[in-house]
Coordinates of N, CA and C in Angstrom, one line a residue:
X123 N 9.0 -34.2 7.1 CA 9.6 -33.1 7.8 C 9.1 -32.0 6.6
X124 N 8.6 -30.9 7.2 CA 8.2 -29.9 6.5 C 9.2 -29.0 5.8
X125 N 9.5 -28.3 4.9 CA 10.2 -27.7 4.4 C 9.7 -26.2 4.1
X126 N 9.9 -25.1 4.6 CA 10.0 -24.2 4.0 C 11.1 -23.0 3.3
X127 N 11.1 -23.1 2.2 CA 11.7 -22.8 1.3 C 10.6 -22.0 -0.5
X128 N 11.5 -21.0 -0.3 CA 10.7 -20.4 -1.7 C 10.8 -21.6 -3.1
X129 N 9.9 -21.4 -3.7 CA 10.1 -22.1 -5.2 C 11.7 -21.6 -5.7
X130 N 12.2 -22.6 -6.5 CA 13.3 -22.1 -7.3 C 13.7 -21.2 -8.0
X131 N 12.0 -21.0 -8.7 CA 12.0 -19.4 -9.8 C 12.0 -18.4 -8.9
X132 N 11.8 -18.2 -7.3 CA 11.6 -17.0 -6.6 C 12.9 -16.5 -5.9
X133 N 13.8 -17.6 -5.7 CA 14.9 -17.1 -4.7 C 15.8 -16.2 -5.4
X134 N 16.0 -15.3 -5.2 CA 16.7 -14.1 -5.5 C 18.6 -14.5 -6.0
X135 N 18.8 -13.9 -6.8 CA 20.1 -14.5 -6.8 C 20.8 -13.1 -6.9
X136 N 22.4 -13.0 -6.9 CA 23.3 -11.8 -6.9 C 23.3 -11.2 -8.4
X137 N 23.0 -10.3 -8.9 CA 22.6 -9.6 -10.1 C 23.9 -8.6 -10.7
X138 N 23.9 -7.6 -11.1 CA 24.7 -6.8 -11.7 C 25.2 -5.8 -11.1
X139 N 26.5 -5.0 -11.1 CA 27.0 -4.1 -10.4 C 27.0 -3.1 -11.4
X140 N 26.8 -1.6 -11.2 CA 27.3 -0.7 -11.7 C 28.2 0.6 -10.9
X141 N 29.2 0.5 -11.3 CA 30.2 1.1 -10.4 C 29.8 2.6 -10.5
X142 N 30.2 3.8 -9.5 CA 29.8 5.1 -9.7 C 31.0 5.8 -10.3
X143 N 30.6 7.1 -11.5 CA 31.3 7.4 -12.5 C 32.7 8.2 -11.6
X144 N 33.7 7.9 -12.3 CA 35.1 8.2 -12.0 C 35.4 9.6 -11.1
X145 N 35.8 9.4 -10.3 CA 36.1 10.5 -9.6 C 35.0 10.5 -8.5
X146 N 33.5 10.2 -8.5 CA 32.8 10.6 -7.4 C 33.2 10.4 -6.0
X147 N 32.9 11.2 -5.1 CA 33.4 11.5 -4.1 C 32.2 11.1 -3.0
X148 N 31.2 11.0 -3.0 CA 29.9 11.1 -2.1 C 29.2 9.9 -2.8
X149 N 29.4 8.6 -2.7 CA 29.0 7.8 -3.3 C 27.9 7.0 -2.0
X150 N 26.7 6.6 -3.0 CA 25.9 5.9 -2.1 C 25.6 4.1 -2.9
X151 N 25.4 3.2 -2.2 CA 25.0 2.3 -3.0 C 23.8 1.8 -2.7
X152 N 23.0 1.4 -3.6 CA 21.7 1.2 -3.8 C 21.4 -0.1 -4.6
X153 N 21.0 -1.0 -3.6 CA 20.9 -2.8 -4.1 C 19.3 -3.1 -4.2
X154 N 18.6 -2.8 -5.7 CA 17.4 -3.1 -6.2 C 17.0 -4.3 -6.3
X155 N 16.0 -4.5 -6.2 CA 15.4 -6.1 -7.0 C 14.7 -6.2 -8.3
X156 N 15.4 -6.9 -9.2 CA 15.1 -6.8 -10.6 C 14.6 -8.2 -10.7
X157 N 13.4 -8.1 -11.5 CA 12.7 -9.4 -12.1 C 12.0 -8.8 -13.4
X158 N 12.2 -9.7 -14.1 CA 11.6 -9.3 -15.5 C 11.1 -11.0 -15.8
X159 N 9.2 -11.0 -15.9 CA 9.0 -12.5 -16.5 C 9.0 -12.8 -17.9
X160 N 9.7 -12.1 -18.4 CA 9.7 -12.5 -19.7 C 10.9 -13.0 -20.4
X161 N 12.1 -12.9 -19.2 CA 13.5 -13.0 -19.5 C 13.9 -14.8 -19.0
X162 N 12.2 -15.2 -18.1 CA 12.3 -16.4 -17.8 C 13.9 -16.8 -16.9
X163 N 14.2 -15.9 -16.5 CA 15.4 -15.8 -15.4 C 14.8 -15.5 -13.8
X164 N 15.6 -15.9 -12.8 CA 15.4 -16.0 -11.7 C 15.4 -14.5 -11.7
X165 N 14.7 -13.8 -10.0 CA 14.9 -12.6 -9.8 C 16.4 -12.2 -9.4
X166 N 16.8 -10.8 -9.1 CA 18.2 -11.1 -8.6 C 18.2 -9.3 -8.6
X167 N 19.0 -9.2 -7.6 CA 19.5 -7.8 -6.8 C 20.7 -7.1 -7.6
X168 N 20.4 -6.0 -8.2 CA 21.6 -5.2 -9.2 C 22.5 -4.3 -7.8
X169 N 23.2 -4.2 -8.3 CA 23.9 -2.8 -7.3 C 24.5 -1.7 -8.2
X170 N 23.7 -0.7 -7.5 CA 24.2 0.7 -8.0 C 24.5 1.4 -7.6
X171 N 25.9 2.2 -7.6 CA 26.5 2.9 -7.1 C 26.2 4.6 -7.6
X172 N 25.4 5.3 -6.6 CA 25.0 6.7 -7.3 C 26.2 7.7 -6.9
X173 N 26.3 8.5 -7.6 CA 27.2 9.5 -6.7 C 26.2 10.9 -6.3
X174 N 26.1 11.3 -5.0 CA 24.7 12.0 -4.7 C 24.9 13.2 -4.8
X175 N 26.4 13.4 -4.9 CA 26.5 15.1 -5.2 C 25.7 15.9 -6.4
X176 N 25.1 14.9 -7.3 CA 24.5 15.1 -8.4 C 23.3 14.4 -8.3
X177 N 22.5 14.0 -7.1 CA 21.5 13.1 -7.2 C 20.6 13.9 -5.7
X178 N 19.2 14.2 -6.2 CA 18.4 14.6 -5.5 C 18.3 13.9 -4.2
X179 N 17.7 14.5 -2.6 CA 17.4 13.8 -1.6 C 16.7 12.9 -1.4
X180 N 15.7 12.5 -2.4 CA 14.9 11.2 -1.9 C 15.0 10.1 -2.7
X181 N 14.4 8.8 -2.4 CA 15.1 7.6 -3.2 C 14.3 7.9 -4.4
X182 N 13.5 8.4 -4.4 CA 12.6 8.6 -6.1 C 13.6 8.9 -6.9
X183 N 14.2 10.2 -6.3 CA 15.5 10.7 -7.2 C 16.6 9.7 -7.4
X184 N 16.8 9.1 -6.6 CA 17.9 8.1 -7.3 C 17.3 7.1 -8.0
X185 N 16.3 6.6 -8.1 CA 15.7 5.7 -8.8 C 15.7 6.4 -10.7
X186 N 15.0 7.4 -10.3 CA 14.7 8.4 -11.6 C 16.2 8.2 -12.1
X187 N 17.4 8.6 -11.6 CA 18.4 9.1 -11.9 C 19.2 7.6 -12.5
X188 N 19.1 6.5 -11.6 CA 19.9 5.2 -12.4 C 18.9 4.9 -13.6
X189 N 17.5 5.3 -13.8 CA 16.6 4.8 -14.8 C 17.4 5.7 -16.2
X190 N 17.8 6.9 -15.6 CA 17.8 8.2 -16.9 C 19.2 7.9 -17.4
X191 N 20.3 7.7 -16.4 CA 21.7 7.8 -16.7 C 22.4 6.4 -16.7
X192 N 22.1 5.1 -16.3 CA 22.4 4.1 -16.0 C 22.1 3.1 -16.7
X193 N 20.8 2.5 -16.3 CA 20.4 1.5 -16.7 C 18.5 1.9 -17.1
X194 N 17.9 1.8 -17.9 CA 17.6 2.6 -18.6 C 15.6 1.9 -18.3
X195 N 16.3 -0.1 -18.2 CA 15.4 -0.9 -18.1 C 14.9 -1.1 -16.8
X196 N 15.2 -0.3 -15.7 CA 15.0 -0.5 -14.2 C 13.1 0.1 -14.6
X197 N 12.3 -0.5 -13.7 CA 11.0 -0.5 -13.9 C 10.1 0.3 -12.8
X198 N 9.7 1.4 -12.6 CA 8.8 1.5 -11.2 C 7.9 2.4 -11.5
X199 N 7.0 2.7 -10.8 CA 6.0 3.7 -10.9 C 6.2 4.8 -10.0
X200 N 5.4 6.0 -10.6 CA 5.9 6.8 -9.6 C 5.0 8.3 -10.8
X201 N 4.7 9.0 -10.1 CA 3.9 10.3 -10.7 C 4.0 11.4 -10.1
X202 N 3.4 11.7 -8.6 CA 3.1 13.5 -8.4 C 4.4 13.8 -7.4
X203 N 5.6 13.0 -7.1 CA 6.6 12.9 -6.4 C 6.1 14.1 -5.3
X204 N 5.1 13.9 -4.6 CA 4.4 14.7 -3.5 C 3.9 13.8 -2.5
X205 N 3.8 12.7 -2.3 CA 3.4 11.6 -1.6 C 2.2 12.1 -1.1
X206 N 1.4 12.2 -2.6 CA -0.1 12.3 -2.9 C -0.9 11.1 -3.6
X207 N -0.1 10.6 -4.3 CA -1.0 9.7 -5.2 C -0.2 8.2 -4.9
X208 N 0.7 8.0 -4.1 CA 0.8 6.9 -3.6 C 1.3 5.7 -4.8
X209 N 1.9 6.2 -5.9 CA 2.4 5.3 -7.4 C 3.4 4.7 -6.7
X210 N 4.7 5.5 -6.1 CA 6.1 5.0 -5.7 C 6.2 4.1 -4.7
X211 N 5.1 3.6 -3.7 CA 5.1 2.6 -2.8 C 5.8 1.7 -2.9
X212 N 7.1 1.3 -2.4 CA 7.5 0.2 -2.1 C 8.4 -0.2 -0.9
X213 N 8.9 -1.1 -0.7 CA 9.5 -1.6 0.5 C 11.2 -1.0 0.2
X214 N 11.6 -0.2 1.3 CA 12.9 0.4 1.4 C 13.4 0.4 2.5
X215 N 14.1 -0.4 2.6 CA 15.7 -0.6 3.9 C 14.4 -1.1 4.7
X216 N 13.8 -2.0 4.1 CA 12.5 -3.3 5.5 C 11.4 -2.5 5.9
X217 N 11.0 -1.5 5.2 CA 9.9 -0.9 5.5 C 9.0 -0.3 4.4
X218 N 7.8 -0.5 4.3 CA 7.0 -0.2 3.1 C 6.6 1.8 3.1
X219 N 6.8 2.1 2.6 CA 6.9 3.8 2.1 C 6.7 4.0 0.9
X220 N 7.0 5.5 0.6 CA 6.9 6.0 -0.5 C 8.2 6.6 -0.9
X221 N 8.5 6.3 -2.1 CA 9.9 6.2 -2.8 C 10.5 8.0 -2.7
X222 N 9.1 8.6 -2.8 CA 9.1 10.4 -3.0 C 9.3 11.3 -1.8
X223 N 8.9 10.4 -0.5 CA 9.4 11.0 0.7 C 10.0 10.6 1.6
X224 N 10.6 9.2 1.1 CA 11.5 8.7 1.9 C 13.0 9.2 2.0
X225 N 13.5 9.8 2.7 CA 14.8 10.7 2.1 C 16.1 9.7 2.3
X226 N 17.1 9.8 1.4 CA 18.3 9.0 1.5 C 18.9 9.0 2.7
X227 N 19.2 10.2 3.2 CA 19.8 10.4 4.8 C 19.6 9.3 5.7
X228 N 18.2 9.4 5.6 CA 17.7 8.6 6.5 C 18.4 6.8 6.8
X229 N 18.7 7.0 5.5 CA 19.2 5.1 5.2 C 20.4 5.0 5.3
X230 N 20.9 4.0 6.6 CA 22.5 3.7 6.9 C 22.8 2.9 6.2
X231 N 23.7 2.9 5.3 CA 24.4 1.9 4.9 C 24.0 1.9 3.9
X232 N 23.8 0.3 2.4 CA 23.3 0.7 1.4 C 21.8 0.4 1.6
X233 N 21.2 1.2 0.9 CA 19.8 1.3 0.5 C 19.2 0.1 -0.5
X234 N 18.5 -0.7 0.3 CA 17.9 -1.7 -0.2 C 16.4 -1.6 -0.6
X235 N 16.2 -1.4 -1.8 CA 14.9 -1.6 -2.3 C 14.1 -2.7 -3.5
X236 N 12.7 -2.9 -2.4 CA 12.0 -3.8 -2.8 C 11.1 -3.3 -3.6
X237 N 10.0 -4.4 -4.2 CA 8.7 -4.2 -4.3 C 7.6 -4.5 -2.9
X238 N 6.7 -3.8 -3.3 CA 5.6 -4.1 -1.9 C 5.7 -5.6 -1.7
X239 N 6.2 -6.0 -0.6 CA 6.0 -7.5 -0.1 C 4.6 -8.6 -0.5
X240 N 4.8 -9.5 -0.6 CA 3.4 -10.6 -0.8 C 2.7 -10.1 -1.9
X241 N 2.6 -9.7 -2.3 CA 2.2 -9.4 -4.0 C 2.7 -9.7 -5.1
X242 N 2.1 -10.3 -6.5 CA 2.5 -10.5 -7.2 C 3.5 -9.6 -8.0
X243 N 4.8 -9.7 -8.6 CA 5.3 -8.5 -9.1 C 5.4 -8.8 -10.9
X244 N 5.1 -7.4 -11.1 CA 5.2 -7.6 -12.8 C 6.2 -7.2 -13.5
X245 N 6.6 -6.3 -12.7 CA 8.3 -6.1 -13.0 C 9.1 -5.1 -12.4
X246 N 10.4 -6.0 -11.8 CA 11.4 -5.0 -10.8 C 10.6 -4.7 -9.7
X247 N 10.3 -3.4 -9.6 CA 9.6 -2.7 -8.6 C 8.0 -2.3 -8.5
X248 N 7.3 -3.1 -9.6 CA 5.9 -3.2 -9.9 C 4.9 -3.9 -9.3
X249 N 4.6 -4.0 -8.4 CA 3.4 -4.9 -8.2 C 2.1 -5.0 -8.7
X250 N 1.3 -6.2 -8.7 CA 0.4 -6.4 -9.1 C -0.9 -6.2 -8.6
X251 N -1.7 -4.9 -8.2 CA -2.6 -4.5 -7.5 C -3.8 -4.7 -7.8
X252 N -4.1 -5.5 -8.9 CA -5.3 -5.9 -9.5 C -6.2 -6.6 -8.4
X253 N -5.7 -7.4 -7.3 CA -6.6 -7.9 -6.5 C -6.9 -6.5 -5.2
X254 N -5.8 -6.1 -4.9 CA -6.1 -5.0 -4.0 C -7.0 -3.8 -4.4
X255 N -7.2 -3.3 -5.6 CA -8.4 -2.6 -6.3 C -9.8 -2.9 -6.5
X256 N -9.4 -4.7 -6.5 CA -10.8 -5.4 -7.0 C -11.4 -5.6 -5.2
X257 N -11.2 -5.3 -3.9 CA -11.2 -5.8 -2.9 C -11.5 -3.9 -2.1
X258 N -10.7 -2.9 -2.7 CA -11.2 -1.4 -2.9 C -13.0 -1.0 -3.2
X259 N -12.7 -1.9 -4.3 CA -14.1 -1.2 -5.2 C -15.8 -2.2 -4.5
X260 N -15.4 -3.3 -4.1 CA -15.8 -4.3 -3.1 C -16.8 -3.7 -2.0
X261 N -16.4 -3.0 -1.6 CA -16.6 -1.6 -0.3 C -17.8 -0.8 -0.9
X262 N -18.0 -0.3 -2.0 CA -18.7 0.4 -2.7 C -18.6 2.0 -1.8
X263 N -17.5 2.1 -2.4 CA -16.6 3.4 -1.8 C -16.9 4.6 -2.3
X264 N -18.4 4.8 -2.6 CA -19.3 6.1 -3.1 C -20.6 6.2 -2.1
X265 N -21.0 7.5 -2.1 CA -22.3 7.7 -1.4 C -23.3 6.8 -2.1
X266 N -24.1 6.6 -1.0 CA -25.3 5.4 -1.2 C -26.5 6.4 -0.7
X267 N -27.7 6.5 -1.5 CA -28.7 7.2 -0.8 C -29.7 6.6 -1.4
X268 N -31.1 7.0 -0.7 CA -32.1 6.7 -1.7 C -33.3 7.8 -1.5
X269 N -32.9 8.9 -0.8 CA -33.9 10.2 -0.5 C -33.4 10.8 -1.8
X270 N -34.2 11.5 -2.6 CA -33.4 12.5 -3.5 C -32.9 13.5 -3.2
X271 N -31.7 14.3 -3.7 CA -30.9 15.4 -3.5 C -31.9 16.6 -3.3
X272 N -31.5 17.4 -2.2 CA -32.5 18.7 -2.3 C -31.7 19.5 -3.7
X273 N -32.8 20.1 -4.5 CA -33.0 20.8 -5.7 C -31.8 21.6 -6.1
X274 N -32.1 22.6 -4.5 CA -31.5 23.7 -4.7 C -30.2 23.6 -3.9
X275 N -29.3 22.9 -3.5 CA -28.8 22.4 -2.7 C -27.7 21.3 -2.9
X276 N -26.2 21.8 -2.1 CA -25.7 19.7 -2.1 C -26.0 19.2 -0.6
X277 N -25.9 18.0 -0.4 CA -26.4 17.1 1.0 C -25.4 17.7 1.7
X278 N -25.6 18.6 2.7 CA -25.1 18.8 3.8 C -24.5 18.4 4.9
X279 N -23.7 18.6 5.5 CA -23.5 17.7 6.9 C -22.9 18.7 8.1
X280 N -22.7 18.6 9.4 CA -22.3 19.8 10.3 C -21.0 19.6 9.9
X281 N -19.9 20.4 10.5 CA -18.6 20.3 11.2 C -18.1 19.4 11.5
X282 N -18.6 19.4 12.1 CA -18.1 18.2 13.7 C -18.1 16.8 12.4
X283 N -19.3 16.8 11.3 CA -19.7 15.1 11.2 C -18.4 14.9 10.0
X284 N -18.0 16.2 9.4 CA -16.9 16.1 8.2 C -15.9 15.9 9.0
X285 N -15.4 16.4 10.2 CA -14.4 15.9 11.0 C -14.1 14.8 11.3
X286 N -15.1 13.9 11.2 CA -15.2 12.3 11.4 C -14.2 11.6 10.0
X287 N -14.7 12.0 8.9 CA -14.4 11.2 8.2 C -12.9 12.1 7.4
X288 N -12.8 13.3 7.8 CA -11.6 14.2 7.0 C -10.4 12.9 7.3
X289 N -10.0 12.7 8.1 CA -8.9 11.6 8.3 C -9.1 10.5 7.5
X290 N -10.3 9.5 7.4 CA -10.1 8.2 6.6 C -9.8 8.7 5.1
X291 N -10.5 10.0 4.9 CA -10.5 10.4 3.2 C -9.0 10.6 2.9
X292 N -8.6 10.6 3.7 CA -7.0 11.0 3.4 C -5.9 10.2 2.5
X293 N -6.5 8.6 2.6 CA -6.1 7.5 2.1 C -5.7 7.8 0.9
X294 N -4.6 7.2 0.4 CA -4.2 7.7 -1.0 C -4.2 6.0 -1.7
X295 N -4.5 4.9 -1.3 CA -4.5 3.6 -1.6 C -3.3 3.6 -2.3
X296 N -2.1 3.9 -1.3 CA -0.5 3.4 -1.7 C -0.6 1.5 -1.9
X297 N -1.4 1.0 -0.6 CA -1.2 -0.3 -0.6 C 0.0 -0.5 0.7
X298 N 0.7 0.6 1.1 CA 1.7 0.0 2.3 C 1.3 -0.8 3.2
X299 N 0.1 -0.4 3.7 CA -0.3 -1.0 5.1 C -0.8 -2.3 4.7
X300 N -2.1 -2.9 3.7 CA -2.1 -4.2 3.5 C -1.0 -4.8 3.1
X301 N 0.3 -4.2 3.0 CA 1.1 -5.4 2.4 C 2.2 -5.5 3.3
X302 N 2.0 -4.7 4.3 CA 2.2 -5.0 6.0 C 2.2 -5.9 6.9
X303 N 0.5 -6.0 6.5 CA -0.3 -7.3 7.3 C -0.1 -8.5 7.1
X304 N 0.4 -8.9 8.3 CA 0.7 -10.8 8.5 C -1.0 -11.1 7.6
X305 N -1.8 -10.8 8.3 CA -3.1 -11.4 7.9 C -3.8 -11.6 6.7
X306 N -3.2 -10.1 5.7 CA -3.4 -9.9 4.5 C -2.5 -11.1 3.6
X307 N -1.3 -11.0 4.1 CA -0.3 -11.8 3.2 C -0.5 -13.2 3.2
X308 N -1.7 -13.9 4.2 CA -2.1 -15.2 4.5 C -3.3 -15.7 3.7
X309 N -4.0 -14.3 3.7 CA -5.5 -14.3 3.5 C -6.2 -13.4 2.6
X310 N -5.3 -12.7 1.6 CA -5.4 -12.1 0.5 C -6.6 -12.2 -0.4
X311 N -6.8 -13.5 -0.2 CA -8.1 -13.7 -1.4 C -9.5 -13.6 -0.4
X312 N -9.3 -13.4 0.7 CA -10.6 -13.3 1.6 C -10.6 -12.2 2.3
X313 N -9.9 -11.6 3.2 CA -9.3 -10.7 3.9 C -9.2 -9.4 3.2
X314 N -10.3 -8.5 3.4 CA -10.1 -7.2 2.9 C -8.7 -6.3 2.8
X315 N -8.4 -6.6 4.0 CA -7.0 -5.9 4.3 C -7.5 -4.6 5.0
X316 N -6.7 -3.6 5.5 CA -6.6 -2.2 6.1 C -7.0 -1.2 5.0
X317 N -6.4 -1.5 4.1 CA -6.8 -0.1 2.8 C -8.3 -0.1 2.8
X318 N -8.8 -1.1 2.3 CA -10.3 -1.3 2.2 C -11.0 -1.4 3.1
X319 N -10.8 -1.9 4.2 CA -11.8 -1.4 5.5 C -11.7 -0.3 6.1
X320 N -10.4 0.4 5.9 CA -10.4 2.0 6.4 C -11.5 2.4 5.0
X321 N -11.6 1.9 4.3 CA -12.4 3.0 2.9 C -14.0 2.9 3.3
X322 N -14.2 1.6 3.7 CA -15.7 0.6 4.4 C -16.1 2.0 5.3
X323 N -15.0 2.1 6.5 CA -15.3 2.7 7.5 C -15.7 4.3 7.1
X324 N -14.9 4.7 6.1 CA -15.3 6.1 5.8 C -16.6 6.6 5.3
X325 N -17.1 5.4 4.9 CA -18.4 5.7 4.4 C -19.4 5.3 5.3
X326 N -19.4 4.4 6.2 CA -20.3 3.8 7.4 C -20.3 5.4 8.3
X327 N -19.3 5.7 8.7 CA -19.7 6.9 9.3 C -19.6 8.2 8.5
X328 N -19.7 8.0 7.5 CA -20.7 9.7 6.7 C -22.2 9.5 6.8
X329 N -22.8 10.6 8.1 CA -24.0 10.7 8.3 C -24.7 11.1 6.9
X330 N -24.3 11.3 5.2 CA -25.4 11.5 4.9 C -25.3 10.2 3.7
X331 N -24.4 9.1 4.2 CA -24.7 7.5 3.1 C -26.1 7.2 3.8
X332 N -26.7 6.5 3.7 CA -27.8 6.0 3.7 C -27.8 4.4 3.2
X333 N -26.3 3.9 3.4 CA -26.7 2.0 3.5 C -25.4 1.9 4.4
X334 N -25.9 2.2 5.5 CA -24.8 1.7 6.7 C -25.1 0.4 6.9
X335 N -26.5 -0.3 7.4 CA -26.7 -1.3 7.8 C -26.5 -2.5 6.7
X336 N -26.9 -1.8 5.5 CA -25.9 -3.4 4.3 C -24.4 -3.2 4.1
X337 N -23.9 -2.0 4.4 CA -22.5 -1.8 4.3 C -21.6 -2.9 5.5
X338 N -22.6 -2.7 6.6 CA -22.1 -3.6 7.8 C -22.5 -4.9 7.7
X339 N -23.5 -5.4 6.9 CA -23.6 -6.6 6.3 C -23.1 -7.1 5.9
X340 N -22.2 -6.6 4.8 CA -21.3 -7.1 4.2 C -19.9 -7.5 4.4
X341 N -20.0 -6.8 5.7 CA -18.5 -6.8 6.1 C -18.4 -7.8 7.3
X342 N -19.6 -8.4 8.0 CA -20.2 -9.4 8.8 C -19.4 -10.6 8.4
X343 N -18.3 -10.9 8.6 CA -17.7 -12.5 7.5 C -16.3 -12.4 8.6
X344 N -16.4 -13.8 8.8 CA -14.9 -14.4 9.6 C -13.6 -14.0 8.6
X345 N -13.8 -13.6 7.4 CA -12.8 -13.5 7.0 C -12.5 -12.1 6.6
X346 N -13.6 -11.7 5.4 CA -13.8 -10.2 5.1 C -13.1 -9.0 6.4
X347 N -13.6 -9.1 7.5 CA -13.7 -8.2 8.1 C -12.9 -9.1 9.8
X348 N -12.7 -10.1 10.0 CA -12.2 -10.4 11.7 C -11.1 -11.3 11.2
X349 N -10.4 -11.4 10.3 CA -9.2 -11.9 10.3 C -8.1 -10.7 10.8
X350 N -8.6 -9.6 10.5 CA -7.7 -8.0 11.7 C -7.3 -8.8 13.1
X351 N -6.5 -9.0 13.2 CA -5.7 -9.2 14.6 C -5.4 -8.3 15.4
X352 N -5.4 -7.1 15.1 CA -4.9 -6.2 15.5 C -3.5 -5.9 15.9
X353 N -2.8 -6.2 14.6 CA -1.3 -6.7 14.9 C -0.3 -5.0 14.6
X354 N -1.3 -4.0 14.5 CA -1.0 -2.6 14.3 C 0.4 -2.3 13.2
X355 N 0.5 -3.5 12.0 CA 1.8 -3.0 11.5 C 1.2 -2.2 10.3
X356 N -0.4 -1.6 10.2 CA -0.9 -0.9 9.2 C -0.5 0.4 9.5
X357 N -1.0 0.6 10.8 CA -0.5 2.0 11.1 C 0.7 2.6 11.3
X358 N 1.7 1.8 11.6 CA 3.1 2.2 11.8 C 3.5 2.4 9.6
X359 N 3.2 1.6 8.8 CA 3.3 1.9 7.6 C 2.8 2.6 7.1
X360 N 1.6 3.4 7.2 CA 0.9 4.3 6.6 C 2.1 5.6 6.2
X361 N 1.9 5.9 5.3 CA 2.8 7.1 5.1 C 2.3 8.6 5.3
X362 N 0.7 8.5 5.3 CA 0.0 9.5 5.9 C -0.5 9.8 7.1
X363 N 0.1 8.8 8.0 CA -0.4 8.9 9.4 C -1.5 8.3 9.8
X364 N -2.5 7.3 9.3 CA -3.5 7.2 9.6 C -3.6 5.8 10.3
X365 N -4.6 5.2 10.9 CA -4.6 4.3 11.6 C -5.9 3.3 11.0
X366 N -5.7 2.4 10.3 CA -6.5 1.6 10.0 C -7.0 0.5 10.6
X367 N -6.5 0.2 11.4 CA -6.0 -0.8 12.8 C -7.4 -0.4 13.4
X368 N -7.7 0.9 13.6 CA -8.5 1.9 15.1 C -9.9 1.8 13.7
X369 N -9.7 2.2 13.0 CA -11.2 1.8 11.8 C -11.8 0.8 11.7
X370 N -10.9 0.0 11.6 CA -11.4 -1.7 11.8 C -12.3 -2.4 13.0
X371 N -11.6 -2.2 14.1 CA -12.0 -1.7 15.4 C -13.3 -1.3 16.0
X372 N -13.3 -0.4 14.9 CA -14.7 0.6 15.2 C -15.8 -0.2 14.7
X373 N -15.3 -0.8 13.3 CA -16.4 -1.1 12.9 C -16.9 -2.7 13.2
X374 N -15.9 -3.2 14.0 CA -16.8 -4.3 15.0 C -17.2 -4.1 15.8
X375 N -16.9 -3.0 16.8 CA -17.7 -2.2 17.8 C -19.2 -2.1 17.1
X376 N -19.2 -1.4 16.3 CA -20.6 -0.8 15.6 C -21.8 -2.5 15.3
X377 N -20.8 -3.4 14.5 CA -21.4 -4.9 14.3 C -22.4 -4.9 15.9
X378 N -21.3 -5.2 16.8 CA -21.6 -5.4 17.9 C -23.2 -5.1 18.5
X379 N -22.7 -3.4 19.0 CA -23.7 -2.9 19.3 C -25.5 -2.6 18.6
X380 N -24.8 -3.1 17.3 CA -26.3 -3.2 16.8 C -27.2 -4.1 16.9
X381 N -26.6 -5.7 17.8 CA -26.8 -7.0 17.9 C -27.8 -6.6 19.3
X382 N -27.6 -5.7 20.1 CA -28.0 -5.3 21.5 C -28.9 -4.0 21.1

């Protein structure tokens, strides 16, 4: 009989508890995933009670407060605090999102904070994105041309053509979409995933690019492209309201159309 159980060293254990300061009246409880590979200990979930009267409104504010005032060992990525860089992507209350744009007030009950799912964890809330970025690089996300650029101006395109690439260009590579995709969970070694394929689509439809055929050739593969089953988790998870699933469907359509 098959047994679907996590390896012993991956089973999350109860962790430490950190009470709110004495006299705190507006308290929110955060349950945060902790893992340090150098400690040779199993992952755990630590509990932190935060005084919200002295904390900002976003989950990232609470994480920074915990790190600064309670537990300096807590590790996470962050940078812009404006929903632009994608650094603070994590799983909050069961949903992949950005900690800097997720309001604590939207979370009912205890706030549960985990790293992005189905990714190797470097430490605590920091996933290893090496494979994710390698897949992004594999689609050659830059302009490819054969003809020389005009000597006196940039390569121009119409306003209508620019608007076609405007939304796909808004991707911040936070990995929320790819790590919400079941197909990517099970085939991340071969399936490029929503983020990389959205980037590929952005360059395929760019009228200034002259490598459309080569780009489609690279994607025409049972795994690199066709592991997408239009589950739509990616569109729901994207913090920038993009739709990678639609872009992937358009790529499939282009491949079919060029065969006829």
